mmCIF file of C-alpha atoms and ligand atoms in Angstrom:
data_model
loop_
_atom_site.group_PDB
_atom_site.id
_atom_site.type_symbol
_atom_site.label_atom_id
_atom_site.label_comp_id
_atom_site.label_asym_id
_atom_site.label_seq_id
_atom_site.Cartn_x
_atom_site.Cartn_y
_atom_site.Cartn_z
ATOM 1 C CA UNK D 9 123.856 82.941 100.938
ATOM 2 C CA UNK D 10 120.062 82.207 99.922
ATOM 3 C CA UNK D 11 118.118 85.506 99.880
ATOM 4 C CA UNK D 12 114.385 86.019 99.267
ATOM 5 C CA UNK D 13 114.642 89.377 96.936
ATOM 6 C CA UNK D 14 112.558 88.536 93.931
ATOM 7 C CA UNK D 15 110.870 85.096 93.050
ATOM 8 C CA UNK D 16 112.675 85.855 89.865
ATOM 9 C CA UNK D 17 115.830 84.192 91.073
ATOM 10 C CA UNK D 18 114.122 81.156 92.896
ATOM 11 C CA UNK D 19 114.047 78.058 90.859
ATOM 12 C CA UNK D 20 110.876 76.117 90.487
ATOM 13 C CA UNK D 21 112.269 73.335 92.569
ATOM 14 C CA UNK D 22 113.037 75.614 95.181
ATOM 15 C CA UNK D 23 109.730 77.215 95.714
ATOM 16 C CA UNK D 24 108.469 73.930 95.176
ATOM 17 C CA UNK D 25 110.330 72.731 98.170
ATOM 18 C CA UNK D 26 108.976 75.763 100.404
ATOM 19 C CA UNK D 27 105.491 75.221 99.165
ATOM 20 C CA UNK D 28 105.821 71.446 100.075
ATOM 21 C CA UNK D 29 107.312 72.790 103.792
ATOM 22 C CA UNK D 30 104.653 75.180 103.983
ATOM 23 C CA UNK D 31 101.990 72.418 103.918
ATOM 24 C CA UNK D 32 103.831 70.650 106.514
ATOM 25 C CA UNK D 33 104.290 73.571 109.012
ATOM 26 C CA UNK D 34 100.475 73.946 107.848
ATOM 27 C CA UNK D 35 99.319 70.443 109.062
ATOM 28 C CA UNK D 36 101.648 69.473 111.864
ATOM 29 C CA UNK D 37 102.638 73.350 113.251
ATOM 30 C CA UNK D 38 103.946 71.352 116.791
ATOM 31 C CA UNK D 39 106.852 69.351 114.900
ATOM 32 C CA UNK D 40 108.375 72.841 114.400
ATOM 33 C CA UNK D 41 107.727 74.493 117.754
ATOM 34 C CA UNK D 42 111.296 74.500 118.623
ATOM 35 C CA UNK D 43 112.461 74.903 115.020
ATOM 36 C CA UNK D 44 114.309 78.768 115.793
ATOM 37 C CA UNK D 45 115.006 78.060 118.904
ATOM 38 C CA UNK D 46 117.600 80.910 119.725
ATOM 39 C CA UNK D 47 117.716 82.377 116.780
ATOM 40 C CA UNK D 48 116.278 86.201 115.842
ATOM 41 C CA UNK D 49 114.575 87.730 112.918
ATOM 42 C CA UNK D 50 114.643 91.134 112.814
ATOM 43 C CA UNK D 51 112.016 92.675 111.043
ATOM 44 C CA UNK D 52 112.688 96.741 109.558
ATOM 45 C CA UNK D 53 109.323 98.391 108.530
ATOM 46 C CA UNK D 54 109.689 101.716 106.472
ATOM 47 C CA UNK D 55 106.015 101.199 105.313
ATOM 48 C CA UNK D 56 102.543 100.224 107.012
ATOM 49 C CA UNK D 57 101.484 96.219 107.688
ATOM 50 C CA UNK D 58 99.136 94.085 109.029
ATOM 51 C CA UNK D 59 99.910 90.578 107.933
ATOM 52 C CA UNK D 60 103.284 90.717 107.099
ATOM 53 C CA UNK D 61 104.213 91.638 110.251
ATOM 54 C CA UNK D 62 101.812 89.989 112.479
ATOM 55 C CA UNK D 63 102.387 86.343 110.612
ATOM 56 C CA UNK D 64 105.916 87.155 111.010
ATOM 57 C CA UNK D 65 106.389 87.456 114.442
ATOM 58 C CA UNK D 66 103.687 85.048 115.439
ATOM 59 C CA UNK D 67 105.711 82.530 113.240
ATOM 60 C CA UNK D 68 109.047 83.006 115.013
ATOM 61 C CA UNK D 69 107.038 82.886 118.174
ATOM 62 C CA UNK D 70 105.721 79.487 117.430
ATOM 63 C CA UNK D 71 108.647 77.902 116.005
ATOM 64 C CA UNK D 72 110.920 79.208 119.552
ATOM 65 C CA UNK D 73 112.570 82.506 118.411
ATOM 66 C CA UNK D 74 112.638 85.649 118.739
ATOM 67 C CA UNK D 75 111.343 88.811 116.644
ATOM 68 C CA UNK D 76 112.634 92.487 116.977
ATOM 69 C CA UNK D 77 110.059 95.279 114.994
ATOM 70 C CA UNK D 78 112.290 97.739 114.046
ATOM 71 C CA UNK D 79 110.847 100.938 112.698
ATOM 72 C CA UNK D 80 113.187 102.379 110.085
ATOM 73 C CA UNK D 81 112.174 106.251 110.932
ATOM 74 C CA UNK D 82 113.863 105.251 114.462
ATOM 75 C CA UNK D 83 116.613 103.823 113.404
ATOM 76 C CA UNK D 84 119.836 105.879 111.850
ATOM 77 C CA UNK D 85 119.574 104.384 108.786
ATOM 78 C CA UNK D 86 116.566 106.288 108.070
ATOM 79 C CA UNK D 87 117.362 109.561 109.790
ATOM 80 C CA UNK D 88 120.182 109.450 106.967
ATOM 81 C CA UNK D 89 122.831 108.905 109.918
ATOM 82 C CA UNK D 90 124.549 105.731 108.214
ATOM 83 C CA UNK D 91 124.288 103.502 104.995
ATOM 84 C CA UNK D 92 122.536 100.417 104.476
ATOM 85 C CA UNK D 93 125.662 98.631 103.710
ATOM 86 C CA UNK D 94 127.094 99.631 107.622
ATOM 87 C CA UNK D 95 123.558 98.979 108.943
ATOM 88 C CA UNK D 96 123.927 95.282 107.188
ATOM 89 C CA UNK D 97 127.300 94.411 108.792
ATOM 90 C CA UNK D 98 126.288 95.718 111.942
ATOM 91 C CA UNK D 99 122.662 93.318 111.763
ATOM 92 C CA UNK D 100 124.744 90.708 110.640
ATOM 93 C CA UNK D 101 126.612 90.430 113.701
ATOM 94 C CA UNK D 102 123.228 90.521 116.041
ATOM 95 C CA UNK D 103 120.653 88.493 114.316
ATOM 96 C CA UNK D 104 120.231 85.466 111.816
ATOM 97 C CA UNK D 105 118.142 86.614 109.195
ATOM 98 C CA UNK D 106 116.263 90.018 108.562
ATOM 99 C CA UNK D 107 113.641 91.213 106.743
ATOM 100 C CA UNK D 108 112.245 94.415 105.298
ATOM 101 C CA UNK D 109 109.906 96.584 104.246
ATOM 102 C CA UNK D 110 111.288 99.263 101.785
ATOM 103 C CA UNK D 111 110.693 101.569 99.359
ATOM 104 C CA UNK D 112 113.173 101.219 96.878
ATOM 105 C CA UNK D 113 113.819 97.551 95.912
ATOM 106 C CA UNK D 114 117.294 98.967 95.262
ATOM 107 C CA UNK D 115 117.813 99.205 98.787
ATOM 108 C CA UNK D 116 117.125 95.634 100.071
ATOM 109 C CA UNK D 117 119.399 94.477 97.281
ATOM 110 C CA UNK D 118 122.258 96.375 98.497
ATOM 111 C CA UNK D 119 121.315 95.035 102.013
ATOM 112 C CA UNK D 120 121.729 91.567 100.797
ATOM 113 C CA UNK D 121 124.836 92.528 98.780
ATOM 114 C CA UNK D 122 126.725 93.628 102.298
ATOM 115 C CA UNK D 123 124.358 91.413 104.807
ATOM 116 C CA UNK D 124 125.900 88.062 105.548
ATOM 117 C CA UNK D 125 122.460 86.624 106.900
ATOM 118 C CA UNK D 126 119.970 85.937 104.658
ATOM 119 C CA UNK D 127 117.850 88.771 103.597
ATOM 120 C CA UNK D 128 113.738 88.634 103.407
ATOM 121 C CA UNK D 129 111.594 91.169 100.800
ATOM 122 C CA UNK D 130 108.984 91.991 102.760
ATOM 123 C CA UNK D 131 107.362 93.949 100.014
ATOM 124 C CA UNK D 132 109.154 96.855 97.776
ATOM 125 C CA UNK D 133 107.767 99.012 95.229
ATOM 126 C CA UNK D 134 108.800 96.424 92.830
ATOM 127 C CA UNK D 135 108.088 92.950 94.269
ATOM 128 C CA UNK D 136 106.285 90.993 97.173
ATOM 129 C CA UNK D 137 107.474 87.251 96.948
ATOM 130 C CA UNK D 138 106.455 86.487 100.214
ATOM 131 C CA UNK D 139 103.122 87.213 99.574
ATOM 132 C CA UNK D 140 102.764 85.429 96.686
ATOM 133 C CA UNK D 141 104.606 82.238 97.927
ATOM 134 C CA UNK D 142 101.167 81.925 100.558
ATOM 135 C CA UNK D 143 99.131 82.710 97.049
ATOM 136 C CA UNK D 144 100.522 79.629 95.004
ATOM 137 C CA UNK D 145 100.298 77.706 98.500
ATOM 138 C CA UNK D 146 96.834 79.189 98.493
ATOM 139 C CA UNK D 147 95.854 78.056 95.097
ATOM 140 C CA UNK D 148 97.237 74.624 95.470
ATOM 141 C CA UNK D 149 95.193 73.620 98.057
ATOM 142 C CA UNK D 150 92.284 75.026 96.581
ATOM 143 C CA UNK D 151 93.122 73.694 93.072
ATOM 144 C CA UNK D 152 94.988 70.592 93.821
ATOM 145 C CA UNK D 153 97.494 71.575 91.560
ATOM 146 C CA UNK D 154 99.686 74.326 89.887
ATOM 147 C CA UNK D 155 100.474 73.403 86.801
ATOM 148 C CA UNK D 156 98.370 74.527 83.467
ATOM 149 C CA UNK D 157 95.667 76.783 85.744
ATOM 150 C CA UNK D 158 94.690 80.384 84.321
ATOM 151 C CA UNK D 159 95.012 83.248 86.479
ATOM 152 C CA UNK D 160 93.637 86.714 85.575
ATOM 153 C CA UNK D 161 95.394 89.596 87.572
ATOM 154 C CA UNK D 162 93.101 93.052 87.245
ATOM 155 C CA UNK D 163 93.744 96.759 87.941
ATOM 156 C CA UNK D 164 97.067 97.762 88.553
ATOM 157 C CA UNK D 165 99.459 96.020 86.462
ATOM 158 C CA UNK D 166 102.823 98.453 87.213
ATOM 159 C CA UNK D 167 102.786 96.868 90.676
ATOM 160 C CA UNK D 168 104.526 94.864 93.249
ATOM 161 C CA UNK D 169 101.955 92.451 93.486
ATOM 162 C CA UNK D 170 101.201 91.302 90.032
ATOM 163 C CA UNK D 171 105.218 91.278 89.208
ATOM 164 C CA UNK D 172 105.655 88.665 91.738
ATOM 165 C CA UNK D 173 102.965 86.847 90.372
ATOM 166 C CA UNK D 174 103.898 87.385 86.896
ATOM 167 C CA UNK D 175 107.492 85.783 87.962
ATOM 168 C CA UNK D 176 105.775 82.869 90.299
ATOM 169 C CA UNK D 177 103.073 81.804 88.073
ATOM 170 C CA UNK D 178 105.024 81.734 85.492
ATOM 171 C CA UNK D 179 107.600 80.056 87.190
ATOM 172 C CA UNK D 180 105.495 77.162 88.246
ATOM 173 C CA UNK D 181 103.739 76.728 85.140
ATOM 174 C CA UNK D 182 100.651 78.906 85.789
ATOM 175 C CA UNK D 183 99.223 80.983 82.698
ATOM 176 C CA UNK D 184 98.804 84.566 83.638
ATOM 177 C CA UNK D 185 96.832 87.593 82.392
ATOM 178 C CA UNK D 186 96.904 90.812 83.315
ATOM 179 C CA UNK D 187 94.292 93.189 82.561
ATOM 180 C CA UNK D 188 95.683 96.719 83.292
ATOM 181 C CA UNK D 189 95.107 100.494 82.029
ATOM 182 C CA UNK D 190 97.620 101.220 79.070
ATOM 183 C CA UNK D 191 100.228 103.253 80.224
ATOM 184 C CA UNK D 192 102.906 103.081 81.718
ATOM 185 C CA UNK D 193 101.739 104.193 85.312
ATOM 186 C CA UNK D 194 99.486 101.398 85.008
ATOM 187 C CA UNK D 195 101.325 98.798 83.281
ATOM 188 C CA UNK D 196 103.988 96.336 83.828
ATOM 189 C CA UNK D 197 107.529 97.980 82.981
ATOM 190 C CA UNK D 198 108.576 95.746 79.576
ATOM 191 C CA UNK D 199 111.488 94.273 81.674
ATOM 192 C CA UNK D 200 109.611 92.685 83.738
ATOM 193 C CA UNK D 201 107.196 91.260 81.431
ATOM 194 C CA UNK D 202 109.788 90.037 78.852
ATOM 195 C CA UNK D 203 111.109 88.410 82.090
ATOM 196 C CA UNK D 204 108.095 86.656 82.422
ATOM 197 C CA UNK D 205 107.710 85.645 79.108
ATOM 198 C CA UNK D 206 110.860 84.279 79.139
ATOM 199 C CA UNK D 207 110.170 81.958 82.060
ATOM 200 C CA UNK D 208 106.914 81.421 80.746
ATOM 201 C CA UNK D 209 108.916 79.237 77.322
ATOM 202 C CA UNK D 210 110.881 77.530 79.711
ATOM 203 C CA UNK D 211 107.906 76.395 81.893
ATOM 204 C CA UNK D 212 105.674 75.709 79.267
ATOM 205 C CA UNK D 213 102.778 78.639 80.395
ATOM 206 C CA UNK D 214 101.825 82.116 79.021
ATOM 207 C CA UNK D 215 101.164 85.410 79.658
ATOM 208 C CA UNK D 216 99.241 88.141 78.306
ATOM 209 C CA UNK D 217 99.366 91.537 78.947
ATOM 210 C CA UNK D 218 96.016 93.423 77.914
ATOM 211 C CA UNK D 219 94.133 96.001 78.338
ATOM 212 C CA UNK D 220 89.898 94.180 78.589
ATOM 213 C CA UNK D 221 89.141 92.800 81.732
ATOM 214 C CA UNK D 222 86.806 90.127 79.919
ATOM 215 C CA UNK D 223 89.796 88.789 78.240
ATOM 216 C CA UNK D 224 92.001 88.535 81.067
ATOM 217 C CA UNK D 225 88.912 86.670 83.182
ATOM 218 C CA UNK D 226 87.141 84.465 80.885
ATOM 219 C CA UNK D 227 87.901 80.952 81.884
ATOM 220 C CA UNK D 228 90.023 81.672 84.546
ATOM 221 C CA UNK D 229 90.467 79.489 87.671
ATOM 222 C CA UNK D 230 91.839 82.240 89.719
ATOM 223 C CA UNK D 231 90.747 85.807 89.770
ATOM 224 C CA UNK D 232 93.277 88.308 91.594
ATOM 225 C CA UNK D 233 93.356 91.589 92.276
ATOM 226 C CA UNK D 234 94.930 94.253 94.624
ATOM 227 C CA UNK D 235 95.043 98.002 95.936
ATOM 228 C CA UNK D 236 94.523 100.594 93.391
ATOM 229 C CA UNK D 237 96.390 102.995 95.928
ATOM 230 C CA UNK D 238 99.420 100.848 96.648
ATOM 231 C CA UNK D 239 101.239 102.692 99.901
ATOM 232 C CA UNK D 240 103.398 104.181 97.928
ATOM 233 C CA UNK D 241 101.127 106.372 95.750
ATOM 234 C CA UNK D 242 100.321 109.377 96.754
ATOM 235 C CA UNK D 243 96.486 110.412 98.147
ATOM 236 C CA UNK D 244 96.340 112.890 95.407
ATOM 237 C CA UNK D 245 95.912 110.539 93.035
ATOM 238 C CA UNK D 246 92.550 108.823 94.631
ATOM 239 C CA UNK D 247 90.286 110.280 91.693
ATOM 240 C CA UNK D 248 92.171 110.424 89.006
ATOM 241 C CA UNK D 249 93.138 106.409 89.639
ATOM 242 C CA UNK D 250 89.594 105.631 90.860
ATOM 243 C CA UNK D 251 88.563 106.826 86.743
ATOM 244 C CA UNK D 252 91.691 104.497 84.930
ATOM 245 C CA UNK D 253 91.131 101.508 86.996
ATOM 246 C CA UNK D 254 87.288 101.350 87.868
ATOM 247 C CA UNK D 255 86.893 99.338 84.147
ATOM 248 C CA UNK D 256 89.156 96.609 86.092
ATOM 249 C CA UNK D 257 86.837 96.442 89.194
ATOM 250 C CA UNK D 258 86.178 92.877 90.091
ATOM 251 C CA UNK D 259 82.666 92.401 90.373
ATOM 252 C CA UNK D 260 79.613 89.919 89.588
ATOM 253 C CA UNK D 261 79.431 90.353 86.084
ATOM 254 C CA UNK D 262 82.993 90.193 85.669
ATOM 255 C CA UNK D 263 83.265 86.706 87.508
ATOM 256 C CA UNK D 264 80.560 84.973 85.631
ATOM 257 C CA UNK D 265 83.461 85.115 82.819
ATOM 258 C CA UNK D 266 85.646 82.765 85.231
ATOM 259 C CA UNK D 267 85.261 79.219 85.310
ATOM 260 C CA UNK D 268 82.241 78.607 87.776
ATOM 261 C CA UNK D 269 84.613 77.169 90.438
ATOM 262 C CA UNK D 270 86.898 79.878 89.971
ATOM 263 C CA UNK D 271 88.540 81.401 93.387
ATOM 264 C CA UNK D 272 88.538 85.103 94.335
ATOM 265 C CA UNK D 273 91.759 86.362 95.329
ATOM 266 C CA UNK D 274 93.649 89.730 97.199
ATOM 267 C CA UNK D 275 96.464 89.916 98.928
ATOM 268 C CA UNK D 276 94.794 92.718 101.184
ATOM 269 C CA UNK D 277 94.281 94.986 102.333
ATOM 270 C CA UNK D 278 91.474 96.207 100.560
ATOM 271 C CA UNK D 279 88.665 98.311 99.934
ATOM 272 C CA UNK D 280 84.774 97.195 99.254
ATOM 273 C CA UNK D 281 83.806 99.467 96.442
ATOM 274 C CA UNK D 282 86.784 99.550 94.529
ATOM 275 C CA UNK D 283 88.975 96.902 93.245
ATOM 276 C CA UNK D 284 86.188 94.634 93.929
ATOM 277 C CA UNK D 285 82.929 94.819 95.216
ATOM 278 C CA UNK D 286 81.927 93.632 98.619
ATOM 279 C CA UNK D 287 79.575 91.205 96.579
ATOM 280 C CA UNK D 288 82.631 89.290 95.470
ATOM 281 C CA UNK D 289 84.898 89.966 98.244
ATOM 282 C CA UNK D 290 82.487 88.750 100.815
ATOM 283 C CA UNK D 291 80.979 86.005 98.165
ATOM 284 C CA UNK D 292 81.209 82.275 98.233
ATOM 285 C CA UNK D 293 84.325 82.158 95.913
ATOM 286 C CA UNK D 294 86.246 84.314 97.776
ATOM 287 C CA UNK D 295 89.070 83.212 99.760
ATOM 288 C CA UNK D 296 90.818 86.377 101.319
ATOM 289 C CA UNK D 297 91.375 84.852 104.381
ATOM 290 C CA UNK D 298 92.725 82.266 103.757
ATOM 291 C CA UNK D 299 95.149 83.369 101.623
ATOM 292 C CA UNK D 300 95.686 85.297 104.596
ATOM 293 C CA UNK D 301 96.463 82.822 107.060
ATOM 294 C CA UNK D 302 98.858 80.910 104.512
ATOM 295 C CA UNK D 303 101.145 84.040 104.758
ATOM 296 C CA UNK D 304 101.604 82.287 108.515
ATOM 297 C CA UNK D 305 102.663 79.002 107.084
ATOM 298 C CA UNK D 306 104.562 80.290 104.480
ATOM 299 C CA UNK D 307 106.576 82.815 105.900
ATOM 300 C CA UNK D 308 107.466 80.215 108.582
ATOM 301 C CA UNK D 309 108.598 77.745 105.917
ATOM 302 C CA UNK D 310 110.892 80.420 104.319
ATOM 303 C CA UNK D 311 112.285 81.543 107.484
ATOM 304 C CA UNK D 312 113.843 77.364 108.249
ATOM 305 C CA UNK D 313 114.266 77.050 103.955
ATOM 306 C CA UNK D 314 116.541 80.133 104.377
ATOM 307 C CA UNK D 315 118.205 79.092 107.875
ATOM 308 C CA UNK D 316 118.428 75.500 106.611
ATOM 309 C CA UNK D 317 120.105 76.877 103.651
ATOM 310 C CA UNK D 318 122.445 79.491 105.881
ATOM 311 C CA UNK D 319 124.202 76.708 107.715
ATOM 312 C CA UNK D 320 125.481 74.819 104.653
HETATM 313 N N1 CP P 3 99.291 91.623 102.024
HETATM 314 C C1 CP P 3 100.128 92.293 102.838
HETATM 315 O O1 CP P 3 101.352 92.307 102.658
HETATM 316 O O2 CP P 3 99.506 92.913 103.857
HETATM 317 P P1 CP P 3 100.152 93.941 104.878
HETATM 318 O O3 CP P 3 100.483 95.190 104.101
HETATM 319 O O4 CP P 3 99.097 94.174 105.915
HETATM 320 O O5 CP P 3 101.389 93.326 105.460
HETATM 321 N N1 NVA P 4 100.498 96.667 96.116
HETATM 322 C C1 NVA P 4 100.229 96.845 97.516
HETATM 323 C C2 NVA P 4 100.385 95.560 98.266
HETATM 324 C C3 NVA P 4 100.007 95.645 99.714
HETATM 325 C C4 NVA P 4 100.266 94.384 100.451
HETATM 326 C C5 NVA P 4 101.145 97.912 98.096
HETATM 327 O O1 NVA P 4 102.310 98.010 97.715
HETATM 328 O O2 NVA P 4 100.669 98.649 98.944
#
């Protein structure tokens, strides 16, 4: 069964393939309008979203099927009433493919251990591939191309965000630098970036891990950054991470470094002020939205890549 966990496990090829569909579903949205017909994604939220779950369900909506929201604080999983491995074989029999939003990235693996429906990462503590499949669909349209671009990641480097990118660039040949805090609450864990670096040899780009901003950024094509209070951290921590990461704040002076067509990016949501400045967010290189809208276009293309894949 093909799962969407981690990009870490996705071959090149393969998110090639969904990048490719993504266009497609993009440019001709009505050749798919019947695409799910029947089928059911059910979609368990034990965090906050916007755009994962509104491109979600408007997706299946297009493309024929249906979408249940499932809250996990309703449901018994999360009143600590059954275990995910019951609560997979019971979804299993209802619907063809689920996602979720969790926690503990230990807990959607163990749902696609005992699920036999493909499984969906809707953002853990530890990755977001969905996300960043609409940023590399983002950047190739904007780019023309994947292959030997720079992208500089800034702020919070011990983060779902910039380990998915670390895996995806990587993975499709895009150098990637991440200018974080030392530390490692602000850091990538060294697992994940000898991951990286190991997929980086085999693809033939690099990654750096450091700790000024101006290296990360100068020359870059792609500047990206994302919440310094990720929804798991706790409010109590506003100040004392407002201090460590406002040296990473993405703002004019920083993005003169970049190349001069160089493209803002965040996955949002985000805050004016802090990770970057409303200057650049709001600026002519900036393009928030529609990295936004690609998580439409992609999700939809890796909701019929996994389906395709389920039937075989
Ligand atoms: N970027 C992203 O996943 O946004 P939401 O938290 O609004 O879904
Ligand atoms: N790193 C952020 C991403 C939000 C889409 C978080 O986990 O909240």
């Amino acid at each position: 069964m093909l799962h969407l966990i981690s990009l870490k496990d996705w071959s090149p090829e393969l998110i090639g393939e969904v990048l490719d569909l993504a266009d497609d579903v993009k440019k001709q949205p009505a050749r798919y309008a019947t695409a799910m017909a029947g089928k059911t994604l059910l979609m368990i939220f034990e965090k906050p979203s916007l755009r994962t779950r509104v491109s979600f369900e408007t997706g299946v909506t297009q493309m024929g099927g249906h979408a249940i929201y499932y809250d996990m604080g309703t449901s018994p999983l999360g009143a600590g009433k059954e275990n995910i491995a019951d609560t997979a074989r019971v979804i299993s029999r209802y619907v063809d493919v689920v996602m979720a939003r969790l926690f503990k990235h230990e807990v959607i693996v163990e749902l696609a251990r005992h699920a036999t429906i493909p499984v969906i990462n809707a953002l853990t503590d530890h990755s977001h591939p969905t996300q960043i499949m609409a940023d590399l669909q983002t950047i190739r349209e904007k780019k023309g191309r994947l292959n030997g671009l720079k992208l500089a990641y800034l702020g919070d480097g011990c983060n779902n965000v910039t380990y998915s990118l670390l895996f995806g660039c990587t993975k499709m040949g895009v150098d990637i630098r991440v200018a974080c805090p030392p530390g490692p609450d602000y850091s990538p864990a060294s697992e994940v970036t000898r991951s990286a670096q190991a997929l980086a040899k085999k693809a033939g780009s690099q990654v750096l891990i450091t700790h000024d901003a101006i290296e990360a950024v100068r020359g870059a094509d792609v500047v990206y950054t994302d919440s310094w209070m990720s929804y798991h951290v706790a409010h109590e921590k506003l100040e004392e991470r407002v201090r460590v990461f406002t040296p990473y704040q993405v703002n004019a002076t920083l993005m003169q470094q970049a190349a001069p067509d160089a493209i803002f990016m965040n996955c949002l949501p985000a805050l004016r002020g802090f990770e970057q400045t409303a200057e650049v967010m709001d600026g002519s290189q900036s393009v928030v939205f529609d990295e936004a809208e690609n998580r439409l276009h992609a999700h939809k293309a890796i909701l019929l890549k996994l389906l395709e894949a389920a039937k075989k």
